[in-house]
Amino acid sequence: MTSLPKTRLEPTQIAPETFLIHDHQGEGTAPVCVALNSMVIRGREPVIVDTGEAINEEQWLVDVFSLVEPEDVRWLFISHDDIDHTGNLHALMARCPNATLVVNWFMVERMGGALTVPPNRWRWVGDGESLDVGDRVLQAIRPPVFDAPTTRGLFDPTTGVYWGSDCFATPMLTPAPDISEFDDEFWFQGIATFHQYIAPWLLLADDRRYQATVDRIAALDATVFAGTHTPAVLGRERVRWALEATRRSPSTTVAPQPDQAVLDEINRVLGTAA
Ligand SMILES: [Fe+2]
Ligand SMILES: [Fe+2]
């Protein structure tokens, strides 16, 4: 793929001692781009949450280590084993001798031989379980929308930040650190569209049971939603809006996914048509 100029977003603070590491893809090749965030919680025992894509390794490590020293990193929490969440897992574990990798049994099974971190550096934390990181107890809670069976989000009761992994994903017109400049309708439609794309099972699920999973997240009373594919959702009002968009995602009409005609157009614009 042709190398295109990429907007650089420095890490941003979204809550006390809590930071988003930003990356994105699609800029310049599509009408919208997609965030590829990860998170740093700089508590007594610093926690990294997801690791972005391997293609961004160099910048990702610079960003992470601008916030925390490698030897201070105590935990690496992986929300699920998709490559846009595990891309720099090994790079991080190799540089952080005191880090424990927080995964679960099925993640390890699914990663198979691709995971070379030894078992004595793992911790298995499943949905509904918690992780004591010294000055706070983080809760692993599966988001309502997910595209891998291993998924758990992460709630920090001391800051009110909930990491939703792939949940609350939305396209961006331009790379943005938070959602504040988004048009409400564009955002609502974006969440519904991405939710249906990543979780087509939403259209098959019993709605009463699905809504109960949204209730579970609403009950956290989070003040910030963060995730890999969304700018930060800051404040209770926007959190409520994201929850409402999530509730209505299965019943919202969304645009079909791009097809071969779109790919032909991309190649025409890039001048790479056959
Ligand atoms: Fe995923
Ligand atoms: Fe993802």
Coordinates of C-alpha atoms and ligand atoms in Angstrom, one line a residue:
M1 CA 0.0 0.0 0.0
T2 CA 1.2 3.5 -0.9
S3 CA 2.5 5.3 2.2
L4 CA 0.2 8.3 2.8
P5 CA 0.7 11.2 5.3
K6 CA -0.7 10.3 8.6
T7 CA -2.0 12.7 11.3
R8 CA -0.1 12.4 14.5
L9 CA -2.1 12.4 17.7
E10 CA 0.0 12.6 20.9
P11 CA -1.3 10.6 23.9
T12 CA -4.2 12.3 25.6
Q13 CA -5.3 12.3 29.2
I14 CA -8.9 11.1 29.7
A15 CA -9.0 10.8 33.5
P16 CA -6.6 11.1 36.4
E17 CA -3.5 9.2 35.5
T18 CA -5.3 7.6 32.6
F19 CA -4.2 8.1 29.0
L20 CA -5.2 7.1 25.5
I21 CA -2.5 6.1 23.0
H22 CA -3.7 7.0 19.6
D23 CA -3.4 5.4 16.2
H24 CA -5.7 5.0 13.2
Q25 CA -6.1 3.6 9.8
G26 CA -7.9 4.5 6.6
E27 CA -6.8 8.1 6.5
G28 CA -6.5 9.3 2.9
T29 CA -7.8 6.0 1.4
A30 CA -11.4 6.1 2.6
P31 CA -14.0 8.7 3.3
V32 CA -13.7 7.8 7.0
C33 CA -10.9 6.5 9.2
V34 CA -10.9 4.1 12.2
A35 CA -9.2 4.7 15.6
L36 CA -6.7 2.1 16.9
N37 CA -6.3 3.2 20.5
S38 CA -4.8 1.6 23.5
M39 CA -4.7 2.9 27.1
V40 CA -2.3 3.5 30.0
I41 CA -3.4 3.6 33.7
R42 CA -0.5 5.1 35.6
G43 CA -1.4 3.9 39.1
R44 CA 0.8 2.4 41.7
E45 CA 1.1 -0.7 39.5
P46 CA 0.9 0.7 35.9
V47 CA -1.4 -1.1 33.5
I48 CA -1.3 -1.1 29.7
V49 CA -4.6 -1.9 28.1
D50 CA -4.3 -3.5 24.6
T51 CA -1.4 -2.8 22.3
G52 CA -2.5 -1.6 18.9
E53 CA -1.1 -2.8 15.5
A54 CA 2.4 -4.2 15.0
I55 CA 2.9 -1.9 12.0
N56 CA 2.8 1.1 14.5
E57 CA 5.3 -0.6 16.9
E58 CA 8.0 2.1 17.0
Q59 CA 5.6 5.0 17.6
W60 CA 3.4 3.0 20.0
L61 CA 6.4 2.1 22.2
V62 CA 7.6 5.8 22.2
D63 CA 4.1 6.9 23.2
V64 CA 3.7 4.3 26.0
F65 CA 7.2 4.9 27.4
S66 CA 6.6 8.6 27.4
L67 CA 4.1 7.9 30.1
V68 CA 5.7 5.1 32.1
E69 CA 9.1 3.5 32.4
P70 CA 9.4 0.0 31.0
E71 CA 10.5 -1.5 34.3
D72 CA 7.5 0.1 36.1
V73 CA 4.9 -1.6 33.8
R74 CA 3.3 -4.2 36.0
W75 CA 0.3 -5.4 34.0
L76 CA -0.6 -5.8 30.3
F77 CA -4.3 -6.3 30.0
I78 CA -5.4 -7.7 26.6
S79 CA -9.2 -7.3 26.0
H80 CA -9.2 -10.0 23.2
D81 CA -6.9 -11.7 20.8
D82 CA -7.6 -9.8 17.6
I83 CA -4.4 -8.6 15.9
D84 CA -5.3 -4.9 16.3
H85 CA -5.3 -5.5 20.1
T86 CA -2.3 -7.8 20.3
G87 CA 0.0 -6.2 17.7
N88 CA 2.7 -5.1 20.1
L89 CA 2.1 -7.6 22.9
H90 CA 5.4 -9.3 22.5
A91 CA 7.3 -6.0 22.0
L92 CA 5.9 -4.7 25.3
M93 CA 6.5 -7.9 27.2
A94 CA 10.1 -8.1 25.9
R95 CA 10.8 -4.6 27.2
C96 CA 9.0 -4.8 30.5
P97 CA 10.5 -7.5 32.7
N98 CA 8.1 -6.9 35.5
A99 CA 4.9 -7.1 33.4
T100 CA 2.3 -9.8 33.8
L101 CA 0.2 -10.6 30.8
V102 CA -3.5 -10.5 31.7
V103 CA -5.4 -12.8 29.3
N104 CA -7.8 -15.8 29.7
W105 CA -7.6 -19.5 28.9
F106 CA -9.4 -19.2 25.6
M107 CA -7.2 -16.3 24.4
V108 CA -4.2 -18.5 25.0
E109 CA -5.8 -21.4 23.1
R110 CA -6.7 -19.2 20.2
M111 CA -3.3 -17.5 19.9
G112 CA -1.6 -20.9 20.0
G113 CA 2.0 -20.9 18.9
A114 CA 1.8 -17.2 18.1
L115 CA 2.0 -16.5 21.9
T116 CA 5.6 -17.0 23.1
V117 CA 5.3 -15.3 26.5
P118 CA 5.8 -18.1 29.0
P119 CA 2.9 -19.2 31.3
N120 CA 4.6 -18.0 34.4
R121 CA 4.1 -14.5 33.1
W122 CA 0.3 -14.9 32.5
R123 CA -2.7 -14.1 34.7
W124 CA -6.1 -15.4 33.6
V125 CA -8.9 -13.0 34.3
G126 CA -12.4 -13.8 32.9
D127 CA -15.6 -11.9 32.6
G128 CA -16.9 -10.8 36.0
E129 CA -13.5 -11.2 37.7
S130 CA -11.3 -8.5 39.0
L131 CA -7.6 -7.5 39.0
D132 CA -6.0 -5.9 42.1
V133 CA -3.4 -3.4 40.9
G134 CA -2.3 -2.0 44.2
D135 CA -4.2 1.2 44.5
R136 CA -7.4 0.1 42.8
V137 CA -9.3 -3.1 41.8
L138 CA -10.1 -3.2 38.1
Q139 CA -13.1 -5.1 37.0
A140 CA -13.1 -7.2 33.8
I141 CA -16.6 -6.9 32.3
R142 CA -17.7 -8.1 28.8
P143 CA -19.1 -5.3 26.7
P144 CA -22.5 -5.7 25.0
V145 CA -21.0 -5.8 21.6
F146 CA -17.9 -7.8 20.8
D147 CA -16.4 -9.7 17.8
A148 CA -14.3 -12.4 19.7
P149 CA -15.6 -14.8 22.4
T150 CA -12.6 -14.0 24.6
T151 CA -13.6 -10.3 25.0
R152 CA -13.6 -8.6 28.4
G153 CA -13.7 -4.8 28.9
L154 CA -12.0 -3.2 31.9
F155 CA -13.7 -0.8 34.4
D156 CA -11.7 1.4 36.8
P157 CA -14.0 2.3 39.7
T158 CA -11.6 5.0 40.9
T159 CA -11.8 7.1 37.7
G160 CA -15.1 5.9 36.2
V161 CA -13.3 4.9 33.0
Y162 CA -14.7 1.8 31.2
W163 CA -12.6 0.3 28.4
G164 CA -15.1 -1.3 26.0
S165 CA -12.6 -3.0 23.6
D166 CA -14.4 -3.0 20.2
C167 CA -17.7 -1.8 21.7
F168 CA -18.8 1.8 20.9
A169 CA -16.6 1.7 17.7
T170 CA -17.4 4.5 15.3
P171 CA -15.8 5.9 12.1
M172 CA -14.1 9.3 12.2
L173 CA -14.1 11.9 9.4
T174 CA -10.7 13.0 10.6
P175 CA -8.5 11.5 13.4
A176 CA -9.9 12.8 16.7
P177 CA -8.8 12.3 20.3
D178 CA -12.3 12.6 21.7
I179 CA -15.9 12.6 20.5
S180 CA -16.8 16.2 21.4
E181 CA -16.7 17.6 17.9
F182 CA -18.8 14.8 16.4
D183 CA -22.2 15.5 15.0
D184 CA -24.7 13.5 17.2
E185 CA -26.5 11.8 14.3
F186 CA -23.2 10.9 12.5
W187 CA -22.0 9.4 15.7
F188 CA -25.2 7.5 16.5
Q189 CA -25.3 6.1 13.0
G190 CA -21.6 5.3 13.2
I191 CA -21.9 3.3 16.3
A192 CA -24.9 1.3 15.0
T193 CA -23.1 0.6 11.7
F194 CA -19.9 -0.6 13.2
H195 CA -21.7 -2.6 15.8
Q196 CA -23.6 -4.4 13.1
Y197 CA -20.5 -4.9 11.1
I198 CA -18.4 -6.4 13.9
A199 CA -21.3 -8.3 15.5
P200 CA -23.8 -9.5 12.9
W201 CA -25.2 -11.8 15.6
L202 CA -26.8 -8.6 17.0
L203 CA -29.6 -9.2 14.5
L204 CA -30.1 -12.7 15.8
A205 CA -30.0 -12.0 19.5
D206 CA -33.0 -12.0 21.8
D207 CA -33.5 -8.3 22.4
R208 CA -34.5 -8.6 26.1
R209 CA -31.3 -10.5 26.9
Y210 CA -29.2 -8.1 24.8
Q211 CA -30.6 -5.1 26.6
A212 CA -29.7 -6.7 29.9
T213 CA -26.1 -6.7 28.8
V214 CA -26.3 -2.9 28.1
D215 CA -28.0 -2.5 31.5
R216 CA -25.0 -4.2 33.1
I217 CA -22.6 -1.5 31.6
A218 CA -25.1 1.3 32.4
A219 CA -25.1 0.2 36.1
L220 CA -21.3 0.9 36.3
D221 CA -22.2 4.6 36.1
A222 CA -19.1 5.2 34.1
T223 CA -18.1 8.8 33.3
V224 CA -15.8 8.0 30.4
F225 CA -16.0 5.3 27.7
A226 CA -12.8 4.5 25.9
G227 CA -12.1 1.8 23.4
T228 CA -9.9 0.8 20.5
H229 CA -12.1 2.1 17.7
T230 CA -13.7 5.2 19.2
P231 CA -12.4 8.6 20.2
A232 CA -12.8 9.1 24.0
V233 CA -16.4 9.5 25.2
L234 CA -16.0 12.0 28.0
G235 CA -18.7 12.9 30.5
R236 CA -22.0 11.3 31.6
E237 CA -24.1 12.9 28.9
R238 CA -22.0 11.5 26.1
V239 CA -21.7 8.1 27.9
R240 CA -25.5 8.0 28.0
W241 CA -25.7 8.8 24.3
A242 CA -23.2 6.0 23.5
L243 CA -25.3 3.6 25.6
E244 CA -28.5 4.6 23.8
A245 CA -26.8 4.1 20.4
T246 CA -25.7 0.7 21.6
R247 CA -29.2 -0.2 22.8
R248 CA -30.6 0.7 19.4
S249 CA -27.8 -0.7 17.2
P250 CA -29.7 -4.0 16.4
S251 CA -32.8 -2.1 15.1
T252 CA -31.0 0.7 13.2
T253 CA -30.8 0.5 9.4
V254 CA -27.2 0.8 8.4
A255 CA -25.4 1.1 5.0
P256 CA -24.1 -2.0 3.4
Q257 CA -20.4 -2.8 3.6
P258 CA -18.1 -1.5 0.7
D259 CA -17.9 -4.0 -2.2
Q260 CA -15.7 -4.6 -5.2
A261 CA -17.0 -1.4 -6.9
V262 CA -15.6 0.6 -3.9
L263 CA -12.3 -1.2 -4.1
D264 CA -12.1 -0.4 -7.8
E265 CA -12.7 3.3 -7.0
I266 CA -10.0 3.2 -4.3
N267 CA -7.5 1.9 -6.8
R268 CA -8.6 4.5 -9.3
V269 CA -8.0 7.3 -6.8
L270 CA -4.7 5.9 -5.7
G271 CA -3.6 5.4 -9.3
T272 CA -3.1 1.7 -8.6
A273 CA -5.8 0.4 -10.9
A274 CA -4.8 -2.8 -12.8
Ligands
FE1 FE -12.1 -7.4 17.7
FE2 FE -10.7 -4.3 17.3

